[in-house]
Amino acid sequence: MWRLPGRHLGRFGRQLRSQHALAGLKEGSEVEGFEVTQVTRVPELFLDPVVRLEHKGTGAQYLHLARADDNNNAFAVAFRTSPRDSTGLPHILEHVTLCGSKRYPVRDPFFKMLNRSLASFMNAMTGPDFTVYPFSSPNQKDFHQLLSIYLDAVFKPLLRDMDFSQEGWRLEHEVVGDPNSPLVLRGVVFNEMKGCFADPQARLQQDLLSHLLPSDTYAHVFGGEPLCIPALTAQDLRNFHAQCYHPSNARIVSYGNFPLGETLQRLQEEQLAGFTKQTPVASVPREKRWTEPKRVHVTCTPDPLGAATNPEKQSTLAMAYLCGDATNVYETFTLQVLSELLLGGPTSVLHRALIEPGIGDGFAPCTYFEAQTRDTFFSVGLQGVAEKQFDEIQDVTKNALLSARDKGFDSEHIKAILHSMEIGAKTQSANFGLNMALGILPSWNHGADPVECLNLSANVARLRKQLENEPKFLQNLLDQYLCSNPHVLTITMSPDEGHSEKLVQAESKILSDKVSVLDDSAKDRVLELEIGLQKEQMKPSDTSCLPTLSMSDLNPEPQKYICNKTKMGKKEIPVHIFPQPTNGVTHFRALLDTSRINPQLRDTYLPLFLAVATRMGTKKNDYRQFDRKIQLCTSGLGMGSHIIEHPTLNGQFLDSILLSSNCLDRNLGKMMDLWKELLLEPSFTDRERLETLVRATAAEVANGVAYGGHRYAMLNASSRLTTAGSNREKDSGLTFISQMKQFASMEKEEMENTLNKLQELSSILYESGLRCSVNVSPGETDSALKQLESDLISSLPNPAFNNMYRKNELIQDAGTKSSQHHVLPLPVGYLGRSIATGVPYLHPDFASLRVAGQLLSAQYLHSEVRERGGAYGSGAVMNASGNFSYYSYRDPEASRNTPNVFNNSASWLLNPDNYKAEHVDEAKLSIFQKVDAPTAPGDRGMSLFLSGVDLEMLQRHRQAVKSVRVEDVLRVAAKYLDQRENPLTMASSLIGPPSSDLDDSWEVLNG
């Protein structure tokens, strides 16, 4: 709707005014206390203009990336925060900074704003040498409110002792308030880092960094060594903040279509005007180069989920090479290309040398090129090896690098890598601007030119020209930084049965030392502080000073999209076409029906099939040749499980396989040819290739439990409720990890049989029901349709996939409960619980249950599980599956107090004194963050294609959420969540260490 010019401008008017104001900026001009130092543009990213500024009073650096057609505005402020020890000071400061500020003296305003905002992203992150506070929002009012809160948080935080003890560490009685119970160490970051280093590979990555760059910042554990964290004090925090969180040490990036002048004015008036310039924190110095390689050995906890078939092969070896200066953008780019030639896919140098011969299970997570440290480095690690292989692995790695240096690289391989970079840069994500900002800041933090970091096409063109003039350029780079480089660290890691016990003893000694120096007065003080903290945590917060959005700030309708439906070929395959501004990239997806696959074949072999199918090659091309073709014309071929419950009918679900790939518009025909080749001529005959993929996949998924344990716990709990939940667990849960371990231990004859089963599965699946979708630029729709039909659909035997849903059986009897404890050597736990409500997405009660979950997360679980219990995270959520789920993450109380917290959640909801209408409204806003979240052009319309939810259905759900009242929450809590009066089928899963706190109703499963 058009608006008359005036004070209240619509989005179009704001964009015009913003663009007009930006058009007037010139180098040397001044705006709101900032001097413009550079004005340019980056057409390939639609950034016009790109403006660099410096605050005249403090020296704060500012970079604005203007993009007129993107409303998802983003902002990030970063500081150099080099640690001087391993107490986790920068990390804990990041947490405490967000616990209240001068203008917003509320306990945890960050978490409170999660429920008062439409932010598409809110977080804070600590890196090895920087800390960044980013957010984004598609709502301009919300953007400015969050800007005010973030700026006040970083420049004027309260940094209270109580917040330090909650987020960092504290001495506290095991039973708070009971002086007769033993004292223990608690704290959110303390438990977070214990959980982080429970993963041996995370421990190895930290040790690699510390030993490769030992002379300064990187020698220390920036996140915090759990055994060192109790040495930190709140005063240390305040001193560090005064030094590092100053505008003179700040680098700021903003992105979007908002008026830059207004943002700079707010920044100047609310914050920067009160500061004077000080000497910024020095950049991290370059590492002094070694004259000879070094070797280090470390130990870890044995991994029961590890993929090694031989108990002796549970070690890891990594070799790390110190490379160049992170501020040299072009050299860093060329080293990234070199890294891909060495590590990227089955045609790469080190994959062929280390992975294909089966020396180990697969590359370790520390295998990458690191471009964000002051000195960049290249690292390659191999996990699932025996200690006796260490010397062999070193020799094989060195010889492979020397061979590549002498023989050079295939020009087609280089072309494929540059193509991958091009399509990656052109593919737009929902948080395109925020991701760009976060990609720039680490290098800018060291002094690199941030504008140069954006110019990928210029670097690609320069490299192509250099290779024309210097054909051995990449070989010389390889020789300089890897083959002839003496600054090489070899780090090895082996399991030690006593490792966990040694950590427990070390923590016990620290605790004992802390307690031994406490006199009676100090003990009374500990008791007083813990009671005071508990009272503070339980006290309702006065949030009146915090800004908030309201229901009236929501868009009246969801973002529109056009969907053109057609049917193709003799079998009338359903096709959805979504014309979108995809920046010259075509996004293809297809669904294959699984109903023709017999249950035993589906359960045992389909998860493995999905993990390897696109990487086995075809009858026409072996896996190396097929992979090269994929790299040359697509972003990759994806194949995964897609399970979704019916949006309106309880007891119905879709079990399908999702095919997905992207390509530049010009390559659509070639991409369709690849899919046709894969579907019509699959080849499951190469046993050695399958063994390689199985080992690597098994190792990869086992590494993820310490990071995604809450997800695995919820999947496992839901698997005991319905067929759909059971299938999800088999495809990607603990069952999948266990299955992959079994496949990895197979003998040759068993593996041959597995190949036959995979070939049998492909012959069924690849001829099953099919439906397709394409997101493509509006001017390319006709061409895309023609190529889709001529190059793919007309050649396939598949029938139309029309009857998409099948019966979703209940697994447990109604009203029954089941509990499983999956025992793993982790220092903290992950608890998941699911209740089968049977409420589908468009049922009137779904919206109320969704609001109830958000209310519990924000008003109850956060304080009970995170603040009081010390877990890193917790929540409750109503899923489209019809299950209402709870979770806790890196939770030291997962087996003791958290189950009771979950048990009491319904009682909390049923007490109307615990929350008010304003809290319900906040819960709605939090839901709308997800419902109305920005969607990338390549993903628009996928709720329709993948879930059957069209715009009218989405609007019905939006209206239902808006209409939820306190009375509705009380009603659904009584009907579905109160297990005392109306018990529904429920399942709980705990992943974590052994526990004596669980009763006999828990089934204990080891490993």
mmCIF file with all atom_site columns, N, CA, C and O in Angstrom, residues 971-992:
data_model
loop_
_atom_site.group_PDB
_atom_site.id
_atom_site.type_symbol
_atom_site.label_atom_id
_atom_site.label_alt_id
_atom_site.label_comp_id
_atom_site.label_asym_id
_atom_site.label_entity_id
_atom_site.label_seq_id
_atom_site.pdbx_PDB_ins_code
_atom_site.Cartn_x
_atom_site.Cartn_y
_atom_site.Cartn_z
_atom_site.occupancy
_atom_site.B_iso_or_equiv
_atom_site.pdbx_formal_charge
_atom_site.auth_seq_id
_atom_site.auth_comp_id
_atom_site.auth_asym_id
_atom_site.auth_atom_id
_atom_site.pdbx_PDB_model_num
ATOM 1  N N  . ARG A 1 971 ? -5.288 -25.231 29.456 1.00 0.00 ? 971 ARG A N  1
ATOM 2  C CA . ARG A 1 971 ? -6.097 -26.354 28.960 1.00 0.00 ? 971 ARG A CA 1
ATOM 3  C C  . ARG A 1 971 ? -5.220 -27.449 28.351 1.00 0.00 ? 971 ARG A C  1
ATOM 4  O O  . ARG A 1 971 ? -5.396 -28.627 28.673 1.00 0.00 ? 971 ARG A O  1
ATOM 5  N N  . VAL A 1 972 ? -4.274 -27.081 27.471 1.00 0.00 ? 972 VAL A N  1
ATOM 6  C CA . VAL A 1 972 ? -3.452 -28.116 26.823 1.00 0.00 ? 972 VAL A CA 1
ATOM 7  C C  . VAL A 1 972 ? -2.470 -28.732 27.813 1.00 0.00 ? 972 VAL A C  1
ATOM 8  O O  . VAL A 1 972 ? -2.108 -29.911 27.673 1.00 0.00 ? 972 VAL A O  1
ATOM 9  N N  . ALA A 1 973 ? -2.034 -27.966 28.802 1.00 0.00 ? 973 ALA A N  1
ATOM 10 C CA . ALA A 1 973 ? -1.152 -28.539 29.820 1.00 0.00 ? 973 ALA A CA 1
ATOM 11 C C  . ALA A 1 973 ? -1.874 -29.643 30.578 1.00 0.00 ? 973 ALA A C  1
ATOM 12 O O  . ALA A 1 973 ? -1.303 -30.700 30.870 1.00 0.00 ? 973 ALA A O  1
ATOM 13 N N  . ALA A 1 974 ? -3.130 -29.408 30.909 1.00 0.00 ? 974 ALA A N  1
ATOM 14 C CA . ALA A 1 974 ? -3.907 -30.414 31.621 1.00 0.00 ? 974 ALA A CA 1
ATOM 15 C C  . ALA A 1 974 ? -4.223 -31.615 30.740 1.00 0.00 ? 974 ALA A C  1
ATOM 16 O O  . ALA A 1 974 ? -4.188 -32.771 31.176 1.00 0.00 ? 974 ALA A O  1
ATOM 17 N N  . LYS A 1 975 ? -4.508 -31.349 29.473 1.00 0.00 ? 975 LYS A N  1
ATOM 18 C CA . LYS A 1 975 ? -4.959 -32.408 28.565 1.00 0.00 ? 975 LYS A CA 1
ATOM 19 C C  . LYS A 1 975 ? -3.824 -33.290 28.082 1.00 0.00 ? 975 LYS A C  1
ATOM 20 O O  . LYS A 1 975 ? -3.998 -34.523 27.966 1.00 0.00 ? 975 LYS A O  1
ATOM 21 N N  . TYR A 1 976 ? -2.658 -32.718 27.816 1.00 0.00 ? 976 TYR A N  1
ATOM 22 C CA . TYR A 1 976 ? -1.592 -33.478 27.164 1.00 0.00 ? 976 TYR A CA 1
ATOM 23 C C  . TYR A 1 976 ? -0.333 -33.682 28.013 1.00 0.00 ? 976 TYR A C  1
ATOM 24 O O  . TYR A 1 976 ? 0.381  -34.666 27.820 1.00 0.00 ? 976 TYR A O  1
ATOM 25 N N  . LEU A 1 977 ? -0.031 -32.750 28.915 1.00 0.00 ? 977 LEU A N  1
ATOM 26 C CA . LEU A 1 977 ? 1.265  -32.774 29.592 1.00 0.00 ? 977 LEU A CA 1
ATOM 27 C C  . LEU A 1 977 ? 1.205  -33.259 31.030 1.00 0.00 ? 977 LEU A C  1
ATOM 28 O O  . LEU A 1 977 ? 2.228  -33.677 31.587 1.00 0.00 ? 977 LEU A O  1
ATOM 29 N N  . ASP A 1 978 ? 0.060  -33.198 31.652 1.00 0.00 ? 978 ASP A N  1
ATOM 30 C CA . ASP A 1 978 ? -0.073 -33.627 33.044 1.00 0.00 ? 978 ASP A CA 1
ATOM 31 C C  . ASP A 1 978 ? -0.184 -35.146 33.081 1.00 0.00 ? 978 ASP A C  1
ATOM 32 O O  . ASP A 1 978 ? -1.255 -35.715 32.855 1.00 0.00 ? 978 ASP A O  1
ATOM 33 N N  . GLN A 1 979 ? 0.910  -35.791 33.371 1.00 0.00 ? 979 GLN A N  1
ATOM 34 C CA . GLN A 1 979 ? 0.947  -37.252 33.340 1.00 0.00 ? 979 GLN A CA 1
ATOM 35 C C  . GLN A 1 979 ? 0.278  -37.889 34.557 1.00 0.00 ? 979 GLN A C  1
ATOM 36 O O  . GLN A 1 979 ? 0.113  -39.111 34.598 1.00 0.00 ? 979 GLN A O  1
ATOM 37 N N  . ARG A 1 980 ? -0.126 -37.091 35.521 1.00 0.00 ? 980 ARG A N  1
ATOM 38 C CA . ARG A 1 980 ? -0.800 -37.651 36.697 1.00 0.00 ? 980 ARG A CA 1
ATOM 39 C C  . ARG A 1 980 ? -2.271 -37.939 36.402 1.00 0.00 ? 980 ARG A C  1
ATOM 40 O O  . ARG A 1 980 ? -2.795 -38.995 36.726 1.00 0.00 ? 980 ARG A O  1
ATOM 41 N N  . GLU A 1 981 ? -2.933 -36.976 35.756 1.00 0.00 ? 981 GLU A N  1
ATOM 42 C CA . GLU A 1 981 ? -4.365 -37.093 35.513 1.00 0.00 ? 981 GLU A CA 1
ATOM 43 C C  . GLU A 1 981 ? -4.695 -37.765 34.182 1.00 0.00 ? 981 GLU A C  1
ATOM 44 O O  . GLU A 1 981 ? -5.686 -38.469 34.060 1.00 0.00 ? 981 GLU A O  1
ATOM 45 N N  . ASN A 1 982 ? -3.871 -37.516 33.192 1.00 0.00 ? 982 ASN A N  1
ATOM 46 C CA . ASN A 1 982 ? -4.179 -38.010 31.849 1.00 0.00 ? 982 ASN A CA 1
ATOM 47 C C  . ASN A 1 982 ? -2.902 -38.499 31.183 1.00 0.00 ? 982 ASN A C  1
ATOM 48 O O  . ASN A 1 982 ? -2.387 -37.872 30.260 1.00 0.00 ? 982 ASN A O  1
ATOM 49 N N  . PRO A 1 983 ? -2.358 -39.633 31.661 1.00 0.00 ? 983 PRO A N  1
ATOM 50 C CA . PRO A 1 983 ? -1.048 -40.066 31.143 1.00 0.00 ? 983 PRO A CA 1
ATOM 51 C C  . PRO A 1 983 ? -1.108 -40.469 29.675 1.00 0.00 ? 983 PRO A C  1
ATOM 52 O O  . PRO A 1 983 ? -1.967 -41.239 29.257 1.00 0.00 ? 983 PRO A O  1
ATOM 53 N N  . LEU A 1 984 ? -0.181 -39.907 28.899 1.00 0.00 ? 984 LEU A N  1
ATOM 54 C CA . LEU A 1 984 ? -0.003 -40.280 27.504 1.00 0.00 ? 984 LEU A CA 1
ATOM 55 C C  . LEU A 1 984 ? 1.273  -41.100 27.372 1.00 0.00 ? 984 LEU A C  1
ATOM 56 O O  . LEU A 1 984 ? 2.073  -41.202 28.308 1.00 0.00 ? 984 LEU A O  1
ATOM 57 N N  . THR A 1 985 ? 1.471  -41.673 26.222 1.00 0.00 ? 985 THR A N  1
ATOM 58 C CA . THR A 1 985 ? 2.681  -42.454 25.986 1.00 0.00 ? 985 THR A CA 1
ATOM 59 C C  . THR A 1 985 ? 3.897  -41.532 26.053 1.00 0.00 ? 985 THR A C  1
ATOM 60 O O  . THR A 1 985 ? 3.935  -40.478 25.404 1.00 0.00 ? 985 THR A O  1
ATOM 61 N N  . MET A 1 986 ? 4.903  -41.927 26.834 1.00 0.00 ? 986 MET A N  1
ATOM 62 C CA . MET A 1 986 ? 6.064  -41.065 27.074 1.00 0.00 ? 986 MET A CA 1
ATOM 63 C C  . MET A 1 986 ? 7.331  -41.910 27.067 1.00 0.00 ? 986 MET A C  1
ATOM 64 O O  . MET A 1 986 ? 7.328  -43.055 27.513 1.00 0.00 ? 986 MET A O  1
ATOM 65 N N  . ALA A 1 987 ? 8.398  -41.327 26.564 1.00 0.00 ? 987 ALA A N  1
ATOM 66 C CA . ALA A 1 987 ? 9.692  -42.010 26.563 1.00 0.00 ? 987 ALA A CA 1
ATOM 67 C C  . ALA A 1 987 ? 10.787 -41.011 26.911 1.00 0.00 ? 987 ALA A C  1
ATOM 68 O O  . ALA A 1 987 ? 10.747 -39.850 26.494 1.00 0.00 ? 987 ALA A O  1
ATOM 69 N N  . SER A 1 988 ? 11.768 -41.479 27.694 1.00 0.00 ? 988 SER A N  1
ATOM 70 C CA . SER A 1 988 ? 12.914 -40.649 28.081 1.00 0.00 ? 988 SER A CA 1
ATOM 71 C C  . SER A 1 988 ? 14.198 -41.363 27.707 1.00 0.00 ? 988 SER A C  1
ATOM 72 O O  . SER A 1 988 ? 14.286 -42.595 27.792 1.00 0.00 ? 988 SER A O  1
ATOM 73 N N  . SER A 1 989 ? 15.196 -40.590 27.294 1.00 0.00 ? 989 SER A N  1
ATOM 74 C CA . SER A 1 989 ? 16.517 -41.139 26.974 1.00 0.00 ? 989 SER A CA 1
ATOM 75 C C  . SER A 1 989 ? 17.582 -40.243 27.577 1.00 0.00 ? 989 SER A C  1
ATOM 76 O O  . SER A 1 989 ? 17.552 -39.025 27.406 1.00 0.00 ? 989 SER A O  1
ATOM 77 N N  . LEU A 1 990 ? 18.504 -40.865 28.281 1.00 0.00 ? 990 LEU A N  1
ATOM 78 C CA . LEU A 1 990 ? 19.624 -40.159 28.888 1.00 0.00 ? 990 LEU A CA 1
ATOM 79 C C  . LEU A 1 990 ? 20.911 -40.671 28.259 1.00 0.00 ? 990 LEU A C  1
ATOM 80 O O  . LEU A 1 990 ? 21.132 -41.881 28.168 1.00 0.00 ? 990 LEU A O  1
ATOM 81 N N  . ILE A 1 991 ? 21.741 -39.760 27.818 1.00 0.00 ? 991 ILE A N  1
ATOM 82 C CA . ILE A 1 991 ? 23.067 -40.095 27.303 1.00 0.00 ? 991 ILE A CA 1
ATOM 83 C C  . ILE A 1 991 ? 24.081 -39.468 28.247 1.00 0.00 ? 991 ILE A C  1
ATOM 84 O O  . ILE A 1 991 ? 24.060 -38.253 28.460 1.00 0.00 ? 991 ILE A O  1
ATOM 85 N N  . GLY A 1 992 ? 24.931 -40.285 28.846 1.00 0.00 ? 992 GLY A N  1
ATOM 86 C CA . GLY A 1 992 ? 25.890 -39.716 29.773 1.00 0.00 ? 992 GLY A CA 1
ATOM 87 C C  . GLY A 1 992 ? 26.572 -40.753 30.630 1.00 0.00 ? 992 GLY A C  1
ATOM 88 O O  . GLY A 1 992 ? 26.469 -41.968 30.378 1.00 0.00 ? 992 GLY A O  1
#
